[in-house]
GROMACS .gro file of C-alpha atoms in nm:
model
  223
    1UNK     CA    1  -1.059   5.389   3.217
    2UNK     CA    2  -1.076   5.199   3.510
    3UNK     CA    3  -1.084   5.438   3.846
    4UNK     CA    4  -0.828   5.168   3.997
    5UNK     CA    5  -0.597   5.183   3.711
    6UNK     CA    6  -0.406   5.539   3.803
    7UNK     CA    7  -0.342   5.383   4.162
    8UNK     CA    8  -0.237   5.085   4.035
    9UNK     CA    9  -0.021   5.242   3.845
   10UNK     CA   10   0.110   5.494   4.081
   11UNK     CA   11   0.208   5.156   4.266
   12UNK     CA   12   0.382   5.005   3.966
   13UNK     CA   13   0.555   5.347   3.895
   14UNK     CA   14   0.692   5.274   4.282
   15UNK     CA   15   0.771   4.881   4.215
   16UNK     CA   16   0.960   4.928   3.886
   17UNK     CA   17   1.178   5.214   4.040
   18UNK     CA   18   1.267   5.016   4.338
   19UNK     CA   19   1.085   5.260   4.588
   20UNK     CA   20   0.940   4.950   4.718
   21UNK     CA   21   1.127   4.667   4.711
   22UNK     CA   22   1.076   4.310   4.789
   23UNK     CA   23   0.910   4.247   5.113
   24UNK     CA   24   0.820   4.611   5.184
   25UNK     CA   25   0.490   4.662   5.377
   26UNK     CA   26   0.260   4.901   5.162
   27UNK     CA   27   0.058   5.178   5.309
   28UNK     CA   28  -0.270   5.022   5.433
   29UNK     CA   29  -0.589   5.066   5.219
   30UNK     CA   30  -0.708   5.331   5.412
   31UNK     CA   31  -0.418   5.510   5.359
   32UNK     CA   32  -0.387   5.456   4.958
   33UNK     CA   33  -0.786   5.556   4.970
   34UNK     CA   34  -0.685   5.852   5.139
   35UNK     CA   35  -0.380   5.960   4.935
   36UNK     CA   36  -0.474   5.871   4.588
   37UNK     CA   37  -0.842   6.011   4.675
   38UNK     CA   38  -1.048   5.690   4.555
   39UNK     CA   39  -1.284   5.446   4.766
   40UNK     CA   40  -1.152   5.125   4.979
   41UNK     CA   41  -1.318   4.931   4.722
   42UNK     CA   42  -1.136   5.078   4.406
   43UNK     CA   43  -0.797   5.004   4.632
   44UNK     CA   44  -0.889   4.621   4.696
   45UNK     CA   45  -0.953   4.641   4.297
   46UNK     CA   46  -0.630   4.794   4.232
   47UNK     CA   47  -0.435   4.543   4.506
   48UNK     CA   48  -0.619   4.258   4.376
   49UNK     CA   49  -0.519   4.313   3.993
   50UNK     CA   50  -0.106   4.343   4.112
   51UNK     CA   51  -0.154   4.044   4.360
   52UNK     CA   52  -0.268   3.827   4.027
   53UNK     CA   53   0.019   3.947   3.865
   54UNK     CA   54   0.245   3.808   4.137
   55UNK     CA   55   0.351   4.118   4.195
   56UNK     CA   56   0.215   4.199   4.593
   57UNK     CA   57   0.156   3.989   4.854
   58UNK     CA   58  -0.157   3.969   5.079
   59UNK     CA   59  -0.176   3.841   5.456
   60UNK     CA   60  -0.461   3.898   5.684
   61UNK     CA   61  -0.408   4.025   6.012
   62UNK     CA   62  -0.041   4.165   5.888
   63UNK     CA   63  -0.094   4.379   5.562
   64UNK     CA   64   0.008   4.421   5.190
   65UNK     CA   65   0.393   4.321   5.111
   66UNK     CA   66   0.553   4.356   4.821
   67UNK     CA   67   0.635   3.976   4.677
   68UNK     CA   68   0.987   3.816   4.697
   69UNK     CA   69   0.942   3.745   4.324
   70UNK     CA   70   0.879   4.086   4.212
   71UNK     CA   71   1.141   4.102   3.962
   72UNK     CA   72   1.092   3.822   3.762
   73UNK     CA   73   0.711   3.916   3.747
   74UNK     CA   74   0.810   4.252   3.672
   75UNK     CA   75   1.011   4.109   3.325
   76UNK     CA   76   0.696   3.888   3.254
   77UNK     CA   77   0.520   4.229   3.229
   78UNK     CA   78   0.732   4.352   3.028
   79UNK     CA   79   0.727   4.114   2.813
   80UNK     CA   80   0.426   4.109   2.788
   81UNK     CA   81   0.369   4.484   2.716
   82UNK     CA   82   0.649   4.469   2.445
   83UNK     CA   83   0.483   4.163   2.244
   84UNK     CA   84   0.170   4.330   2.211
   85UNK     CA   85   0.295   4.677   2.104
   86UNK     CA   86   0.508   4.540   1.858
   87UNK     CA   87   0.432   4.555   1.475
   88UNK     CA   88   0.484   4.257   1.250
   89UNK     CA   89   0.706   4.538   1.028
   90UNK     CA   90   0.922   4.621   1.385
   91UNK     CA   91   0.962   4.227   1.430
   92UNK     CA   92   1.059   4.195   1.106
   93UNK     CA   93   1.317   4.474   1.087
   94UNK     CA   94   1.439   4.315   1.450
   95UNK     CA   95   1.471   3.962   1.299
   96UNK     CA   96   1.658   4.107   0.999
   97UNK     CA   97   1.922   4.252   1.258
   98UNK     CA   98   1.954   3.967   1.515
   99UNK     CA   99   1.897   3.667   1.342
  100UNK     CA  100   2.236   3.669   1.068
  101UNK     CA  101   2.423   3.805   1.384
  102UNK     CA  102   2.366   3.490   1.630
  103UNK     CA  103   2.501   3.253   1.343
  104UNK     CA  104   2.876   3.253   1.454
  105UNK     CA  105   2.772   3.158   1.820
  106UNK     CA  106   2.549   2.906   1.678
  107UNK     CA  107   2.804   2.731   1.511
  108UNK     CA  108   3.090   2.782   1.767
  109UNK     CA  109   2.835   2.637   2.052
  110UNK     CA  110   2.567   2.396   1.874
  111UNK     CA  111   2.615   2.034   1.978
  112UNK     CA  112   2.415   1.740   1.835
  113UNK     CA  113   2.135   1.762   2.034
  114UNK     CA  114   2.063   2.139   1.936
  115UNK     CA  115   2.125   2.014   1.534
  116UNK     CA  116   1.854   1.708   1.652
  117UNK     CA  117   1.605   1.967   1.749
  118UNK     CA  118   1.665   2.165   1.451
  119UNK     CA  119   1.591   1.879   1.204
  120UNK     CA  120   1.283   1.785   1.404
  121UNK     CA  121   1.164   2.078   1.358
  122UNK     CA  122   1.199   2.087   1.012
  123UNK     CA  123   1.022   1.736   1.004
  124UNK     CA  124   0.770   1.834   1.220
  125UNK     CA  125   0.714   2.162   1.017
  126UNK     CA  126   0.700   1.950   0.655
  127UNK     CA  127   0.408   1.743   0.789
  128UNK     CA  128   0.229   1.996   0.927
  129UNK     CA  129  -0.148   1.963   0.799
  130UNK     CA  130  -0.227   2.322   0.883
  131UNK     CA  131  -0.071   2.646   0.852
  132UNK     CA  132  -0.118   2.698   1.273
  133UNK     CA  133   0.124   2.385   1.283
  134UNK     CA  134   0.357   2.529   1.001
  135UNK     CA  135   0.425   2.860   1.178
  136UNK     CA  136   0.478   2.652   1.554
  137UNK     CA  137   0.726   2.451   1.393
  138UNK     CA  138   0.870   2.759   1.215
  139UNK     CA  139   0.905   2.939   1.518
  140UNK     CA  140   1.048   2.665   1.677
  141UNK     CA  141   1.313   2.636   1.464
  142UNK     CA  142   1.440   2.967   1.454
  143UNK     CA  143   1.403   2.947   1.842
  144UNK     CA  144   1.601   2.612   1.851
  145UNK     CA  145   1.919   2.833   1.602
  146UNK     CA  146   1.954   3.077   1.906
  147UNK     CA  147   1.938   2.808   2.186
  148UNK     CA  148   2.222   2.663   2.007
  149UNK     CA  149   2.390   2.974   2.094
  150UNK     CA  150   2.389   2.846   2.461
  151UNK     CA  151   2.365   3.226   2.543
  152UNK     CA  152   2.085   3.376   2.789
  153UNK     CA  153   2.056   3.658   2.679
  154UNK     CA  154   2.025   3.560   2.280
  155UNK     CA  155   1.767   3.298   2.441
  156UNK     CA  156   1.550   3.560   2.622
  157UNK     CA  157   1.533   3.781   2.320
  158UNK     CA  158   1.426   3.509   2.084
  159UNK     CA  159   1.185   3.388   2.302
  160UNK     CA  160   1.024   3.738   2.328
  161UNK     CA  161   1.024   3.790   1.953
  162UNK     CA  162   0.852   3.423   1.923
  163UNK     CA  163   0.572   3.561   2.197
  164UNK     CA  164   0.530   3.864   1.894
  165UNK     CA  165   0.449   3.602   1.622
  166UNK     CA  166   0.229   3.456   1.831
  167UNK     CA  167   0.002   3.803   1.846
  168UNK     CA  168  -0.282   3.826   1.591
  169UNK     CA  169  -0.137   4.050   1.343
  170UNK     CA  170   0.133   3.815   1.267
  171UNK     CA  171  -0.038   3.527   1.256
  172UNK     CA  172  -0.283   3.721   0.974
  173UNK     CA  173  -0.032   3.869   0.781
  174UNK     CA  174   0.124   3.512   0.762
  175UNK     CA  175  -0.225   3.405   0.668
  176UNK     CA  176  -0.306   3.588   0.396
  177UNK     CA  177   0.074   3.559   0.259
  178UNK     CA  178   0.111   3.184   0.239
  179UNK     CA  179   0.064   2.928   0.005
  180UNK     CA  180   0.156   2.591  -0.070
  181UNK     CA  181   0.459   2.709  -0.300
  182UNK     CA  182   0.607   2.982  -0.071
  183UNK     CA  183   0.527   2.712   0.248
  184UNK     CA  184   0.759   2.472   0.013
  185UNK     CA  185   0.986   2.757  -0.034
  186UNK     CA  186   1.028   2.807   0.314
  187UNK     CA  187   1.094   2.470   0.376
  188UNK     CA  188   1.352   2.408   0.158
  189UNK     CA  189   1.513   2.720   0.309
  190UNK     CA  190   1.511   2.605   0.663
  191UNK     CA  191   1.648   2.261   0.555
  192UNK     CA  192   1.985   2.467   0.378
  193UNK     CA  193   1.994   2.688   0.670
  194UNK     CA  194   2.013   2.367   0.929
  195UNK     CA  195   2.297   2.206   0.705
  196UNK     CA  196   2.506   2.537   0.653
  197UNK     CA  197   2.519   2.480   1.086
  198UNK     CA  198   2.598   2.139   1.084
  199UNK     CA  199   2.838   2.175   0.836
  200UNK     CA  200   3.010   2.467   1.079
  201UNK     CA  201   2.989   2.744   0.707
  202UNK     CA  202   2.873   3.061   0.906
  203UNK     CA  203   2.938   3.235   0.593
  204UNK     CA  204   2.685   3.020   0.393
  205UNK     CA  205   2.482   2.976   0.711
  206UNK     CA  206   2.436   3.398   0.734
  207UNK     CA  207   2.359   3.419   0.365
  208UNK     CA  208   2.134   3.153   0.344
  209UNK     CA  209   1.970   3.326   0.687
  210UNK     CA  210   1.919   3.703   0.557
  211UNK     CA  211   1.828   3.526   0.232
  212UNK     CA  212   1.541   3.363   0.390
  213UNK     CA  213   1.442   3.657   0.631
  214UNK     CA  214   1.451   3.904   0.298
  215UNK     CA  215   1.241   3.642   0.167
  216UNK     CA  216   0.921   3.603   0.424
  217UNK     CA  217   0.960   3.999   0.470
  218UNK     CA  218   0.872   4.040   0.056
  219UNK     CA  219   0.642   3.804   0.095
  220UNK     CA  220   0.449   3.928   0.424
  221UNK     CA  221   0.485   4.310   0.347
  222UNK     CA  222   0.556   4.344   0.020
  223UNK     CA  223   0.894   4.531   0.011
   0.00000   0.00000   0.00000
């Protein structure tokens, strides 16, 4: 381990718990050398690591400040942090949860530009020459389903869970798991799911959504 990483987390410890907020002055280096017991260098290390993350604030001749847009790069973090601790089996069992449950808002909120995207997704996905294009396209659309929620919070969640597939052991598992008949399969799926929306049948539109879900998961773990 790093020697700057326990002072640079001590500081993020102190940023996440609002200790420091937004255009607070930090101690100087010679004071966080002093405190945390580690050289001026290992502090500009430490410093120089949270100012990349937009998370400080450097000026010379006036100090270390903590950034106006700490928050927002303190959820990008997180975010971060989340999509590569999470298992293909957690997203899974997430997806299996969220995905039937958005369907009502869906419906209730799609207009015709959110069914658009949906079916251009679908196109885009069915003429995808490689399985890398497939899975965008697949993502996309089950992104697209929960913008037509028109809900921010349903929107932030889905784009976190489509950061997850993007993570290596997704991306293998989905590999090793598909071929041209299940790709086909999928297809078709997506296609039923998109006209159970347009045609406002939440009922069909849930089924045919756990359906497909129950599906991929058989498919990409094997139970």
């Amino acid at each position: 381990m790093s020697l700057s990483t326990p002072l640079r987390d001590a500081i993020l410890d102190r940023l996440q718990s609002g200790h420091w907020r937004a255009g607070d002055r930090l101690p100087t280096e010679r004071e966080l050398s002093e405190r945390f017991g580690v050289s001026r260098t290992t502090v500009r290390k430490a410093l120089l690591e949270l100012k990349q993350q937009g998370l400080i604030e450097q000026t010379v001749g006036s100090g270390t400040f903590v950034a106006e847009q700490v928050g927002a790069s303190l959820g990008r973090r997180v975010q971060q942090d989340s999509s590569q601790h999470t298992s293909p089996a957690e997203l899974m069992e997430a997806r299996l949860a969220m995905e039937p449950a958005i369907i009502d808002m869906a419906i209730r909120n799609a207009n015709q530009a959110d069914l658009q995207r949906m079916d251009a997704c679908c196109a885009n996905a069915e003429s995808a020459q490689t399985l890398e294009d497939f899975e965008h396209w697949d993502a996309e659309l089950h992104q697209a389903i929960a913008d037509a929620a028109h809900n921010s919070f349903v929107v932030n969640v889905f784009t976190l869970m489509k950061t997850v597939r993007a993570q290596g052991d997704w991306g293998q598992l989905k590999k090793k798991s598909v071929t041209p008949e299940r790709r086909l399969a999928y297809q078709r799926e997506h296609r039923a799911i998109v006209d159970a929306l347009r045609d406002r049948d939440a009922a069909r539109a849930r089924e045919l959504t756990l359906a497909h879900l129950l599906h991929v998961r058989q498919n990409l773990l094997g139970y």
